[in-house]
Amino acid sequence: MSQPIVYVISDSVGETAEFVVRAVASQFNGGRVEIRRVGYVDDQEQIKEVVQAAKETNAVVAFTLVLPEMRDYLMDYAVMNGVVAVDILGPMIDAFSKVNNQTPKNRPGLVHQLDDEYFRRVEAIEFAVKYDDGKDPRGLLRADVVLIGVSRTSKTPLSMFLAHKRFKAANVPLVPEVEPPEELFEINPRKVIGLTISPDELNLIRTERLKALGLGSQANYAQHERIKLELDYAEKIMSKIGCPVINVSNKAVEETASIIMDVIKRGGRG
C-alpha cells in the first residue's frame, strides 16, 4: 500500500503544519506519510502549482497561512479542483478573534520570531552562567557587556537579569591580590560597566552575608579598612579602563539593570 501524500503549504517554514500532519498520520497506517513541504508561499501562483500537483497525486493539502485572502484563495481553488485542503491555523485565528474581540496581526512567521527570541535568551543565560565571576576570561571577548566590581556589588544577579533580556553578560570580580585578566583591557571599554557602592552599605551587605554563613562580622571581609582598600583598587582599575561606572548603593537589581541597558544602547556612554 502506497504512502499517503500531504502537501504542506506555509507562508513561513511550515513546521507547525508538518507537526500536525505527522500527529494525525500516527493514527493511521503506522504513521507512514510522505510530506512535501512548500514554505514561504506569498503569491497565488505558488498556491495554484501546489494544488495542481496535489490533484495529480491524489494528495491532501494542509496549510498554515495567516493572510485571510491567501487562505480563502487556497480553499476556493482547492474546491474547484476537487482537492481536499485543511486550514490548520484559520479556525483558531478566527476563534481567538471572536473571543477576545481583537484583530489578528496577520504577519507570517511570528511564531518563529518568538522561537528565535527564546533561543537567544537561553543562549544568553548559558553564557552568563559559564562566564560568571571571571571563570573563563576568554568569554569577555564575546560578551555584549562585562560587569566589574568588588564582591557583593550584584554582578551575578545583574548578569542573569541582563541574560533574560538577551544580553550576553560576563562579570569579573576585582580583588587587590588578583590581577585582572588581560582580556579585560583588550575589549572595547564601552562594553565594560564598573559597579561601585558606598562603603557603609557594602559593610552591611557583607556583614549579613557572613552571618548567613555562620561566621563572625569581625572577619576581614567586612572590615571598613578592607572595604576601602578594595573600593580604591576597583576605582583605579575602572579609571584605567575608562569605562562607565554605576553606583549601585540603595538600588534594586532591576533599577541598575535598566541603567546598564540604557548605557549599552547609547554605545557605552554613561
C-alpha positions as protocol buffer text, in pm:
chain_id: "A"
residue {
  index: 1
  type: MET
  ca { x: 0 y: 0 z: 0 }
}
residue {
  index: 2
  type: SER
  ca { x: 144 y: 335 z: -107 }
}
residue {
  index: 3
  type: GLN
  ca { x: 201 y: 609 z: 147 }
}
residue {
  index: 4
  type: PRO
  ca { x: -46 y: 898 z: 156 }
}
residue {
  index: 5
  type: ILE
  ca { x: 94 y: 1226 z: 30 }
}
residue {
  index: 6
  type: VAL
  ca { x: 36 y: 1556 z: 203 }
}
residue {
  index: 7
  type: TYR
  ca { x: 145 y: 1888 z: 62 }
}
residue {
  index: 8
  type: VAL
  ca { x: 221 y: 2134 z: 340 }
}
residue {
  index: 9
  type: ILE
  ca { x: 185 y: 2498 z: 237 }
}
residue {
  index: 10
  type: SER
  ca { x: 303 y: 2777 z: 463 }
}
residue {
  index: 11
  type: ASP
  ca { x: 389 y: 3145 z: 447 }
}
residue {
  index: 12
  type: SER
  ca { x: 669 y: 3064 z: 690 }
}
residue {
  index: 13
  type: VAL
  ca { x: 874 y: 2749 z: 746 }
}
residue {
  index: 14
  type: GLY
  ca { x: 583 y: 2504 z: 763 }
}
residue {
  index: 15
  type: GLU
  ca { x: 691 y: 2320 z: 1076 }
}
residue {
  index: 16
  type: THR
  ca { x: 358 y: 2373 z: 1253 }
}
residue {
  index: 17
  type: ALA
  ca { x: 157 y: 2213 z: 976 }
}
residue {
  index: 18
  type: GLU
  ca { x: 404 y: 1927 z: 939 }
}
residue {
  index: 19
  type: PHE
  ca { x: 384 y: 1854 z: 1311 }
}
residue {
  index: 20
  type: VAL
  ca { x: 4 y: 1835 z: 1296 }
}
residue {
  index: 21
  type: VAL
  ca { x: 14 y: 1614 z: 987 }
}
residue {
  index: 22
  type: ARG
  ca { x: 256 y: 1371 z: 1150 }
}
residue {
  index: 23
  type: ALA
  ca { x: 44 y: 1363 z: 1466 }
}
residue {
  index: 24
  type: VAL
  ca { x: -260 y: 1271 z: 1258 }
}
residue {
  index: 25
  type: ALA
  ca { x: -68 y: 1021 z: 1046 }
}
residue {
  index: 26
  type: SER
  ca { x: 38 y: 838 z: 1361 }
}
residue {
  index: 27
  type: GLN
  ca { x: -327 y: 730 z: 1395 }
}
residue {
  index: 28
  type: PHE
  ca { x: -323 y: 562 z: 1051 }
}
residue {
  index: 29
  type: ASN
  ca { x: -106 y: 319 z: 860 }
}
residue {
  index: 30
  type: GLY
  ca { x: 167 y: 307 z: 1122 }
}
residue {
  index: 31
  type: GLY
  ca { x: 232 y: 678 z: 1085 }
}
residue {
  index: 32
  type: ARG
  ca { x: 371 y: 646 z: 735 }
}
residue {
  index: 33
  type: VAL
  ca { x: 316 y: 958 z: 529 }
}
residue {
  index: 34
  type: GLU
  ca { x: 504 y: 1147 z: 260 }
}
residue {
  index: 35
  type: ILE
  ca { x: 514 y: 1516 z: 339 }
}
residue {
  index: 36
  type: ARG
  ca { x: 608 y: 1760 z: 67 }
}
residue {
  index: 37
  type: ARG
  ca { x: 666 y: 2091 z: 236 }
}
residue {
  index: 38
  type: VAL
  ca { x: 636 y: 2418 z: 42 }
}
residue {
  index: 39
  type: GLY
  ca { x: 741 y: 2711 z: 257 }
}
residue {
  index: 40
  type: TYR
  ca { x: 737 y: 3088 z: 227 }
}
residue {
  index: 41
  type: VAL
  ca { x: 441 y: 3092 z: -10 }
}
residue {
  index: 42
  type: ASP
  ca { x: 343 y: 3453 z: -76 }
}
residue {
  index: 43
  type: ASP
  ca { x: 153 y: 3458 z: -406 }
}
residue {
  index: 44
  type: GLN
  ca { x: -140 y: 3286 z: -571 }
}
residue {
  index: 45
  type: GLU
  ca { x: 64 y: 3129 z: -849 }
}
residue {
  index: 46
  type: GLN
  ca { x: 254 y: 2919 z: -597 }
}
residue {
  index: 47
  type: ILE
  ca { x: -77 y: 2805 z: -449 }
}
residue {
  index: 48
  type: LYS
  ca { x: -205 y: 2705 z: -795 }
}
residue {
  index: 49
  type: GLU
  ca { x: 106 y: 2498 z: -866 }
}
residue {
  index: 50
  type: VAL
  ca { x: 85 y: 2307 z: -538 }
}
residue {
  index: 51
  type: VAL
  ca { x: -289 y: 2242 z: -566 }
}
residue {
  index: 52
  type: GLN
  ca { x: -244 y: 2112 z: -922 }
}
residue {
  index: 53
  type: ALA
  ca { x: 36 y: 1883 z: -803 }
}
residue {
  index: 54
  type: ALA
  ca { x: -187 y: 1758 z: -521 }
}
residue {
  index: 55
  type: LYS
  ca { x: -467 y: 1691 z: -771 }
}
residue {
  index: 56
  type: GLU
  ca { x: -236 y: 1483 z: -992 }
}
residue {
  index: 57
  type: THR
  ca { x: -113 y: 1272 z: -698 }
}
residue {
  index: 58
  type: ASN
  ca { x: -445 y: 1247 z: -514 }
}
residue {
  index: 59
  type: ALA
  ca { x: -283 y: 1421 z: -219 }
}
residue {
  index: 60
  type: VAL
  ca { x: -416 y: 1625 z: 70 }
}
residue {
  index: 61
  type: VAL
  ca { x: -314 y: 1988 z: 120 }
}
residue {
  index: 62
  type: ALA
  ca { x: -252 y: 2111 z: 474 }
}
residue {
  index: 63
  type: PHE
  ca { x: -174 y: 2478 z: 514 }
}
residue {
  index: 64
  type: THR
  ca { x: -82 y: 2747 z: 763 }
}
residue {
  index: 65
  type: LEU
  ca { x: -141 y: 3083 z: 601 }
}
residue {
  index: 66
  type: VAL
  ca { x: -211 y: 3384 z: 819 }
}
residue {
  index: 67
  type: LEU
  ca { x: -333 y: 3622 z: 548 }
}
residue {
  index: 68
  type: PRO
  ca { x: -711 y: 3576 z: 511 }
}
residue {
  index: 69
  type: GLU
  ca { x: -709 y: 3647 z: 137 }
}
residue {
  index: 70
  type: MET
  ca { x: -448 y: 3376 z: 79 }
}
residue {
  index: 71
  type: ARG
  ca { x: -639 y: 3125 z: 291 }
}
residue {
  index: 72
  type: ASP
  ca { x: -962 y: 3198 z: 106 }
}
residue {
  index: 73
  type: TYR
  ca { x: -797 y: 3173 z: -233 }
}
residue {
  index: 74
  type: LEU
  ca { x: -639 y: 2837 z: -150 }
}
residue {
  index: 75
  type: MET
  ca { x: -966 y: 2691 z: -21 }
}
residue {
  index: 76
  type: ASP
  ca { x: -1162 y: 2813 z: -324 }
}
residue {
  index: 77
  type: TYR
  ca { x: -903 y: 2686 z: -570 }
}
residue {
  index: 78
  type: ALA
  ca { x: -881 y: 2350 z: -393 }
}
residue {
  index: 79
  type: VAL
  ca { x: -1259 y: 2304 z: -400 }
}
residue {
  index: 80
  type: MET
  ca { x: -1263 y: 2400 z: -769 }
}
residue {
  index: 81
  type: ASN
  ca { x: -1011 y: 2124 z: -841 }
}
residue {
  index: 82
  type: GLY
  ca { x: -1157 y: 1859 z: -613 }
}
residue {
  index: 83
  type: VAL
  ca { x: -857 y: 1864 z: -376 }
}
residue {
  index: 84
  type: VAL
  ca { x: -900 y: 1812 z: -2 }
}
residue {
  index: 85
  type: ALA
  ca { x: -745 y: 2108 z: 179 }
}
residue {
  index: 86
  type: VAL
  ca { x: -719 y: 2157 z: 554 }
}
residue {
  index: 87
  type: ASP
  ca { x: -677 y: 2501 z: 709 }
}
residue {
  index: 88
  type: ILE
  ca { x: -478 y: 2443 z: 1028 }
}
residue {
  index: 89
  type: LEU
  ca { x: -443 y: 2799 z: 1160 }
}
residue {
  index: 90
  type: GLY
  ca { x: -750 y: 2974 z: 1022 }
}
residue {
  index: 91
  type: PRO
  ca { x: -1022 y: 2837 z: 1254 }
}
residue {
  index: 92
  type: MET
  ca { x: -809 y: 2903 z: 1563 }
}
residue {
  index: 93
  type: ILE
  ca { x: -726 y: 3256 z: 1447 }
}
residue {
  index: 94
  type: ASP
  ca { x: -1097 y: 3322 z: 1393 }
}
residue {
  index: 95
  type: ALA
  ca { x: -1183 y: 3179 z: 1735 }
}
residue {
  index: 96
  type: PHE
  ca { x: -925 y: 3396 z: 1910 }
}
residue {
  index: 97
  type: SER
  ca { x: -1052 y: 3699 z: 1722 }
}
residue {
  index: 98
  type: LYS
  ca { x: -1414 y: 3638 z: 1827 }
}
residue {
  index: 99
  type: VAL
  ca { x: -1347 y: 3552 z: 2190 }
}
residue {
  index: 100
  type: ASN
  ca { x: -1101 y: 3835 z: 2251 }
}
residue {
  index: 101
  type: ASN
  ca { x: -1269 y: 4083 z: 2017 }
}
residue {
  index: 102
  type: GLN
  ca { x: -931 y: 4162 z: 1864 }
}
residue {
  index: 103
  type: THR
  ca { x: -796 y: 4177 z: 1512 }
}
residue {
  index: 104
  type: PRO
  ca { x: -502 y: 3942 z: 1441 }
}
residue {
  index: 105
  type: LYS
  ca { x: -171 y: 4090 z: 1326 }
}
residue {
  index: 106
  type: ASN
  ca { x: -178 y: 3873 z: 1011 }
}
residue {
  index: 107
  type: ARG
  ca { x: 201 y: 3872 z: 992 }
}
residue {
  index: 108
  type: PRO
  ca { x: 366 y: 3549 z: 871 }
}
residue {
  index: 109
  type: GLY
  ca { x: 650 y: 3396 z: 1073 }
}
residue {
  index: 110
  type: LEU
  ca { x: 573 y: 3550 z: 1414 }
}
residue {
  index: 111
  type: VAL
  ca { x: 594 y: 3215 z: 1593 }
}
residue {
  index: 112
  type: HIS
  ca { x: 949 y: 3168 z: 1466 }
}
residue {
  index: 113
  type: GLN
  ca { x: 1041 y: 3519 z: 1573 }
}
residue {
  index: 114
  type: LEU
  ca { x: 926 y: 3417 z: 1921 }
}
residue {
  index: 115
  type: ASP
  ca { x: 1129 y: 3097 z: 1896 }
}
residue {
  index: 116
  type: ASP
  ca { x: 1437 y: 3297 z: 1798 }
}
residue {
  index: 117
  type: GLU
  ca { x: 1390 y: 3525 z: 2099 }
}
residue {
  index: 118
  type: TYR
  ca { x: 1355 y: 3223 z: 2326 }
}
residue {
  index: 119
  type: PHE
  ca { x: 1672 y: 3060 z: 2199 }
}
residue {
  index: 120
  type: ARG
  ca { x: 1866 y: 3387 z: 2223 }
}
residue {
  index: 121
  type: ARG
  ca { x: 1753 y: 3417 z: 2584 }
}
residue {
  index: 122
  type: VAL
  ca { x: 1860 y: 3059 z: 2662 }
}
residue {
  index: 123
  type: GLU
  ca { x: 2196 y: 3119 z: 2494 }
}
residue {
  index: 124
  type: ALA
  ca { x: 2247 y: 3438 z: 2695 }
}
residue {
  index: 125
  type: ILE
  ca { x: 2161 y: 3262 z: 3022 }
}
residue {
  index: 126
  type: GLU
  ca { x: 2404 y: 2980 z: 2947 }
}
residue {
  index: 127
  type: PHE
  ca { x: 2667 y: 3242 z: 2864 }
}
residue {
  index: 128
  type: ALA
  ca { x: 2610 y: 3426 z: 3194 }
}
residue {
  index: 129
  type: VAL
  ca { x: 2649 y: 3103 z: 3391 }
}
residue {
  index: 130
  type: LYS
  ca { x: 2961 y: 2996 z: 3203 }
}
residue {
  index: 131
  type: TYR
  ca { x: 3138 y: 3330 z: 3238 }
}
residue {
  index: 132
  type: ASP
  ca { x: 3024 y: 3425 z: 3586 }
}
residue {
  index: 133
  type: ASP
  ca { x: 3273 y: 3550 z: 3842 }
}
residue {
  index: 134
  type: GLY
  ca { x: 3566 y: 3556 z: 3598 }
}
residue {
  index: 135
  type: LYS
  ca { x: 3559 y: 3179 z: 3545 }
}
residue {
  index: 136
  type: ASP
  ca { x: 3691 y: 3196 z: 3190 }
}
residue {
  index: 137
  type: PRO
  ca { x: 3831 y: 3532 z: 3072 }
}
residue {
  index: 138
  type: ARG
  ca { x: 3803 y: 3425 z: 2708 }
}
residue {
  index: 139
  type: GLY
  ca { x: 3431 y: 3490 z: 2737 }
}
residue {
  index: 140
  type: LEU
  ca { x: 3496 y: 3861 z: 2787 }
}
residue {
  index: 141
  type: LEU
  ca { x: 3583 y: 3891 z: 2419 }
}
residue {
  index: 142
  type: ARG
  ca { x: 3241 y: 3752 z: 2320 }
}
residue {
  index: 143
  type: ALA
  ca { x: 3027 y: 3935 z: 2574 }
}
residue {
  index: 144
  type: ASP
  ca { x: 2780 y: 4211 z: 2498 }
}
residue {
  index: 145
  type: VAL
  ca { x: 2862 y: 4365 z: 2834 }
}
residue {
  index: 146
  type: VAL
  ca { x: 3119 y: 4294 z: 3106 }
}
residue {
  index: 147
  type: LEU
  ca { x: 3043 y: 4391 z: 3465 }
}
residue {
  index: 148
  type: ILE
  ca { x: 3332 y: 4458 z: 3702 }
}
residue {
  index: 149
  type: GLY
  ca { x: 3336 y: 4543 z: 4070 }
}
residue {
  index: 150
  type: VAL
  ca { x: 3425 y: 4422 z: 4417 }
}
residue {
  index: 151
  type: SER
  ca { x: 3245 y: 4135 z: 4585 }
}
residue {
  index: 152
  type: ARG
  ca { x: 2874 y: 4193 z: 4667 }
}
residue {
  index: 153
  type: THR
  ca { x: 2803 y: 4462 z: 4410 }
}
residue {
  index: 154
  type: SER
  ca { x: 2534 y: 4243 z: 4245 }
}
residue {
  index: 155
  type: LYS
  ca { x: 2745 y: 4135 z: 3949 }
}
residue {
  index: 156
  type: THR
  ca { x: 2595 y: 3787 z: 3924 }
}
residue {
  index: 157
  type: PRO
  ca { x: 2225 y: 3879 z: 3969 }
}
residue {
  index: 158
  type: LEU
  ca { x: 2272 y: 4164 z: 3721 }
}
residue {
  index: 159
  type: SER
  ca { x: 2433 y: 3928 z: 3470 }
}
residue {
  index: 160
  type: MET
  ca { x: 2138 y: 3690 z: 3498 }
}
residue {
  index: 161
  type: PHE
  ca { x: 1883 y: 3972 z: 3471 }
}
residue {
  index: 162
  type: LEU
  ca { x: 2054 y: 4103 z: 3158 }
}
residue {
  index: 163
  type: ALA
  ca { x: 2066 y: 3748 z: 3018 }
}
residue {
  index: 164
  type: HIS
  ca { x: 1688 y: 3728 z: 3045 }
}
residue {
  index: 165
  type: LYS
  ca { x: 1684 y: 4043 z: 2834 }
}
residue {
  index: 166
  type: ARG
  ca { x: 1901 y: 3856 z: 2580 }
}
residue {
  index: 167
  type: PHE
  ca { x: 2230 y: 4033 z: 2660 }
}
residue {
  index: 168
  type: LYS
  ca { x: 2538 y: 3812 z: 2690 }
}
residue {
  index: 169
  type: ALA
  ca { x: 2685 y: 3935 z: 3018 }
}
residue {
  index: 170
  type: ALA
  ca { x: 3011 y: 3829 z: 3179 }
}
residue {
  index: 171
  type: ASN
  ca { x: 3143 y: 3958 z: 3509 }
}
residue {
  index: 172
  type: VAL
  ca { x: 3481 y: 3987 z: 3676 }
}
residue {
  index: 173
  type: PRO
  ca { x: 3545 y: 4040 z: 4048 }
}
residue {
  index: 174
  type: LEU
  ca { x: 3808 y: 4298 z: 4133 }
}
residue {
  index: 175
  type: VAL
  ca { x: 4033 y: 4187 z: 4417 }
}
residue {
  index: 176
  type: PRO
  ca { x: 4356 y: 4373 z: 4508 }
}
residue {
  index: 177
  type: GLU
  ca { x: 4552 y: 4048 z: 4541 }
}
residue {
  index: 178
  type: VAL
  ca { x: 4445 y: 3917 z: 4199 }
}
residue {
  index: 179
  type: GLU
  ca { x: 4547 y: 4075 z: 3868 }
}
residue {
  index: 180
  type: PRO
  ca { x: 4251 y: 4133 z: 3636 }
}
residue {
  index: 181
  type: PRO
  ca { x: 4257 y: 3919 z: 3321 }
}
residue {
  index: 182
  type: GLU
  ca { x: 4438 y: 4069 z: 3023 }
}
residue {
  index: 183
  type: GLU
  ca { x: 4124 y: 4035 z: 2814 }
}
residue {
  index: 184
  type: LEU
  ca { x: 3957 y: 4300 z: 3027 }
}
residue {
  index: 185
  type: PHE
  ca { x: 4192 y: 4560 z: 2881 }
}
residue {
  index: 186
  type: GLU
  ca { x: 4166 y: 4428 z: 2525 }
}
residue {
  index: 187
  type: ILE
  ca { x: 3793 y: 4474 z: 2476 }
}
residue {
  index: 188
  type: ASN
  ca { x: 3620 y: 4800 z: 2389 }
}
residue {
  index: 189
  type: PRO
  ca { x: 3589 y: 4995 z: 2718 }
}
residue {
  index: 190
  type: ARG
  ca { x: 3235 y: 5090 z: 2616 }
}
residue {
  index: 191
  type: LYS
  ca { x: 3137 y: 4726 z: 2669 }
}
residue {
  index: 192
  type: VAL
  ca { x: 3259 y: 4737 z: 3029 }
}
residue {
  index: 193
  type: ILE
  ca { x: 3045 y: 4863 z: 3317 }
}
residue {
  index: 194
  type: GLY
  ca { x: 3203 y: 4936 z: 3653 }
}
residue {
  index: 195
  type: LEU
  ca { x: 2992 y: 4880 z: 3964 }
}
residue {
  index: 196
  type: THR
  ca { x: 3069 y: 5068 z: 4282 }
}
residue {
  index: 197
  type: ILE
  ca { x: 2892 y: 5108 z: 4616 }
}
residue {
  index: 198
  type: SER
  ca { x: 2915 y: 5313 z: 4933 }
}
residue {
  index: 199
  type: PRO
  ca { x: 3150 y: 5165 z: 5198 }
}
residue {
  index: 200
  type: ASP
  ca { x: 2878 y: 5170 z: 5465 }
}
residue {
  index: 201
  type: GLU
  ca { x: 2627 y: 4980 z: 5254 }
}
residue {
  index: 202
  type: LEU
  ca { x: 2887 y: 4729 z: 5146 }
}
residue {
  index: 203
  type: ASN
  ca { x: 2977 y: 4676 z: 5510 }
}
residue {
  index: 204
  type: LEU
  ca { x: 2613 y: 4599 z: 5596 }
}
residue {
  index: 205
  type: ILE
  ca { x: 2576 y: 4361 z: 5299 }
}
residue {
  index: 206
  type: ARG
  ca { x: 2895 y: 4174 z: 5378 }
}
residue {
  index: 207
  type: THR
  ca { x: 2814 y: 4154 z: 5747 }
}
residue {
  index: 208
  type: GLU
  ca { x: 2477 y: 3995 z: 5667 }
}
residue {
  index: 209
  type: ARG
  ca { x: 2650 y: 3759 z: 5426 }
}
residue {
  index: 210
  type: LEU
  ca { x: 2890 y: 3646 z: 5698 }
}
residue {
  index: 211
  type: LYS
  ca { x: 2600 y: 3588 z: 5938 }
}
residue {
  index: 212
  type: ALA
  ca { x: 2426 y: 3373 z: 5678 }
}
residue {
  index: 213
  type: LEU
  ca { x: 2743 y: 3167 z: 5652 }
}
residue {
  index: 214
  type: GLY
  ca { x: 2765 y: 3135 z: 6029 }
}
residue {
  index: 215
  type: LEU
  ca { x: 3078 y: 3349 z: 6050 }
}
residue {
  index: 216
  type: GLY
  ca { x: 3153 y: 3643 z: 6275 }
}
residue {
  index: 217
  type: SER
  ca { x: 3124 y: 4002 z: 6149 }
}
residue {
  index: 218
  type: GLN
  ca { x: 3481 y: 4068 z: 6264 }
}
residue {
  index: 219
  type: ALA
  ca { x: 3617 y: 3885 z: 5960 }
}
residue {
  index: 220
  type: ASN
  ca { x: 3845 y: 4096 z: 5742 }
}
residue {
  index: 221
  type: TYR
  ca { x: 3594 y: 4064 z: 5454 }
}
residue {
  index: 222
  type: ALA
  ca { x: 3353 y: 4305 z: 5627 }
}
residue {
  index: 223
  type: GLN
  ca { x: 3601 y: 4541 z: 5789 }
}
residue {
  index: 224
  type: HIS
  ca { x: 3590 y: 4906 z: 5681 }
}
residue {
  index: 225
  type: GLU
  ca { x: 3965 y: 4914 z: 5614 }
}
residue {
  index: 226
  type: ARG
  ca { x: 3943 y: 4616 z: 5383 }
}
residue {
  index: 227
  type: ILE
  ca { x: 3636 y: 4754 z: 5207 }
}
residue {
  index: 228
  type: LYS
  ca { x: 3806 y: 5088 z: 5147 }
}
residue {
  index: 229
  type: LEU
  ca { x: 4114 y: 4913 z: 5010 }
}
residue {
  index: 230
  type: GLU
  ca { x: 3903 y: 4710 z: 4765 }
}
residue {
  index: 231
  type: LEU
  ca { x: 3693 y: 5007 z: 4651 }
}
residue {
  index: 232
  type: ASP
  ca { x: 4003 y: 5220 z: 4594 }
}
residue {
  index: 233
  type: TYR
  ca { x: 4162 y: 4940 z: 4395 }
}
residue {
  index: 234
  type: ALA
  ca { x: 3845 y: 4890 z: 4187 }
}
residue {
  index: 235
  type: GLU
  ca { x: 3827 y: 5263 z: 4116 }
}
residue {
  index: 236
  type: LYS
  ca { x: 4184 y: 5258 z: 3981 }
}
residue {
  index: 237
  type: ILE
  ca { x: 4106 y: 4966 z: 3751 }
}
residue {
  index: 238
  type: MET
  ca { x: 3788 y: 5134 z: 3623 }
}
residue {
  index: 239
  type: SER
  ca { x: 3977 y: 5459 z: 3561 }
}
residue {
  index: 240
  type: LYS
  ca { x: 4248 y: 5270 z: 3375 }
}
residue {
  index: 241
  type: ILE
  ca { x: 3987 y: 5105 z: 3151 }
}
residue {
  index: 242
  type: GLY
  ca { x: 3789 y: 5427 z: 3107 }
}
residue {
  index: 243
  type: CYS
  ca { x: 3453 y: 5255 z: 3143 }
}
residue {
  index: 244
  type: PRO
  ca { x: 3122 y: 5396 z: 3268 }
}
residue {
  index: 245
  type: VAL
  ca { x: 3070 y: 5350 z: 3642 }
}
residue {
  index: 246
  type: ILE
  ca { x: 2737 y: 5297 z: 3817 }
}
residue {
  index: 247
  type: ASN
  ca { x: 2688 y: 5338 z: 4190 }
}
residue {
  index: 248
  type: VAL
  ca { x: 2458 y: 5053 z: 4298 }
}
residue {
  index: 249
  type: SER
  ca { x: 2404 y: 5187 z: 4651 }
}
residue {
  index: 250
  type: ASN
  ca { x: 2038 y: 5151 z: 4754 }
}
residue {
  index: 251
  type: LYS
  ca { x: 1943 y: 5036 z: 4404 }
}
residue {
  index: 252
  type: ALA
  ca { x: 1740 y: 4728 z: 4322 }
}
residue {
  index: 253
  type: VAL
  ca { x: 1884 y: 4491 z: 4061 }
}
residue {
  index: 254
  type: GLU
  ca { x: 1608 y: 4591 z: 3818 }
}
residue {
  index: 255
  type: GLU
  ca { x: 1693 y: 4960 z: 3854 }
}
residue {
  index: 256
  type: THR
  ca { x: 2064 y: 4907 z: 3798 }
}
residue {
  index: 257
  type: ALA
  ca { x: 1996 y: 4675 z: 3504 }
}
residue {
  index: 258
  type: SER
  ca { x: 1778 y: 4943 z: 3345 }
}
residue {
  index: 259
  type: ILE
  ca { x: 2063 y: 5192 z: 3372 }
}
residue {
  index: 260
  type: ILE
  ca { x: 2307 y: 4940 z: 3224 }
}
residue {
  index: 261
  type: MET
  ca { x: 2077 y: 4871 z: 2928 }
}
residue {
  index: 262
  type: ASP
  ca { x: 2045 y: 5244 z: 2866 }
}
residue {
  index: 263
  type: VAL
  ca { x: 2424 y: 5276 z: 2869 }
}
residue {
  index: 264
  type: ILE
  ca { x: 2455 y: 4985 z: 2624 }
}
residue {
  index: 265
  type: LYS
  ca { x: 2201 y: 5142 z: 2389 }
}
residue {
  index: 266
  type: ARG
  ca { x: 2393 y: 5470 z: 2400 }
}
residue {
  index: 267
  type: GLY
  ca { x: 2706 y: 5283 z: 2296 }
}
residue {
  index: 268
  type: GLY
  ca { x: 2869 y: 5276 z: 2637 }
}
residue {
  index: 269
  type: ARG
  ca { x: 2845 y: 5649 z: 2705 }
}
residue {
  index: 270
  type: GLY
  ca { x: 2745 y: 5688 z: 3069 }
}
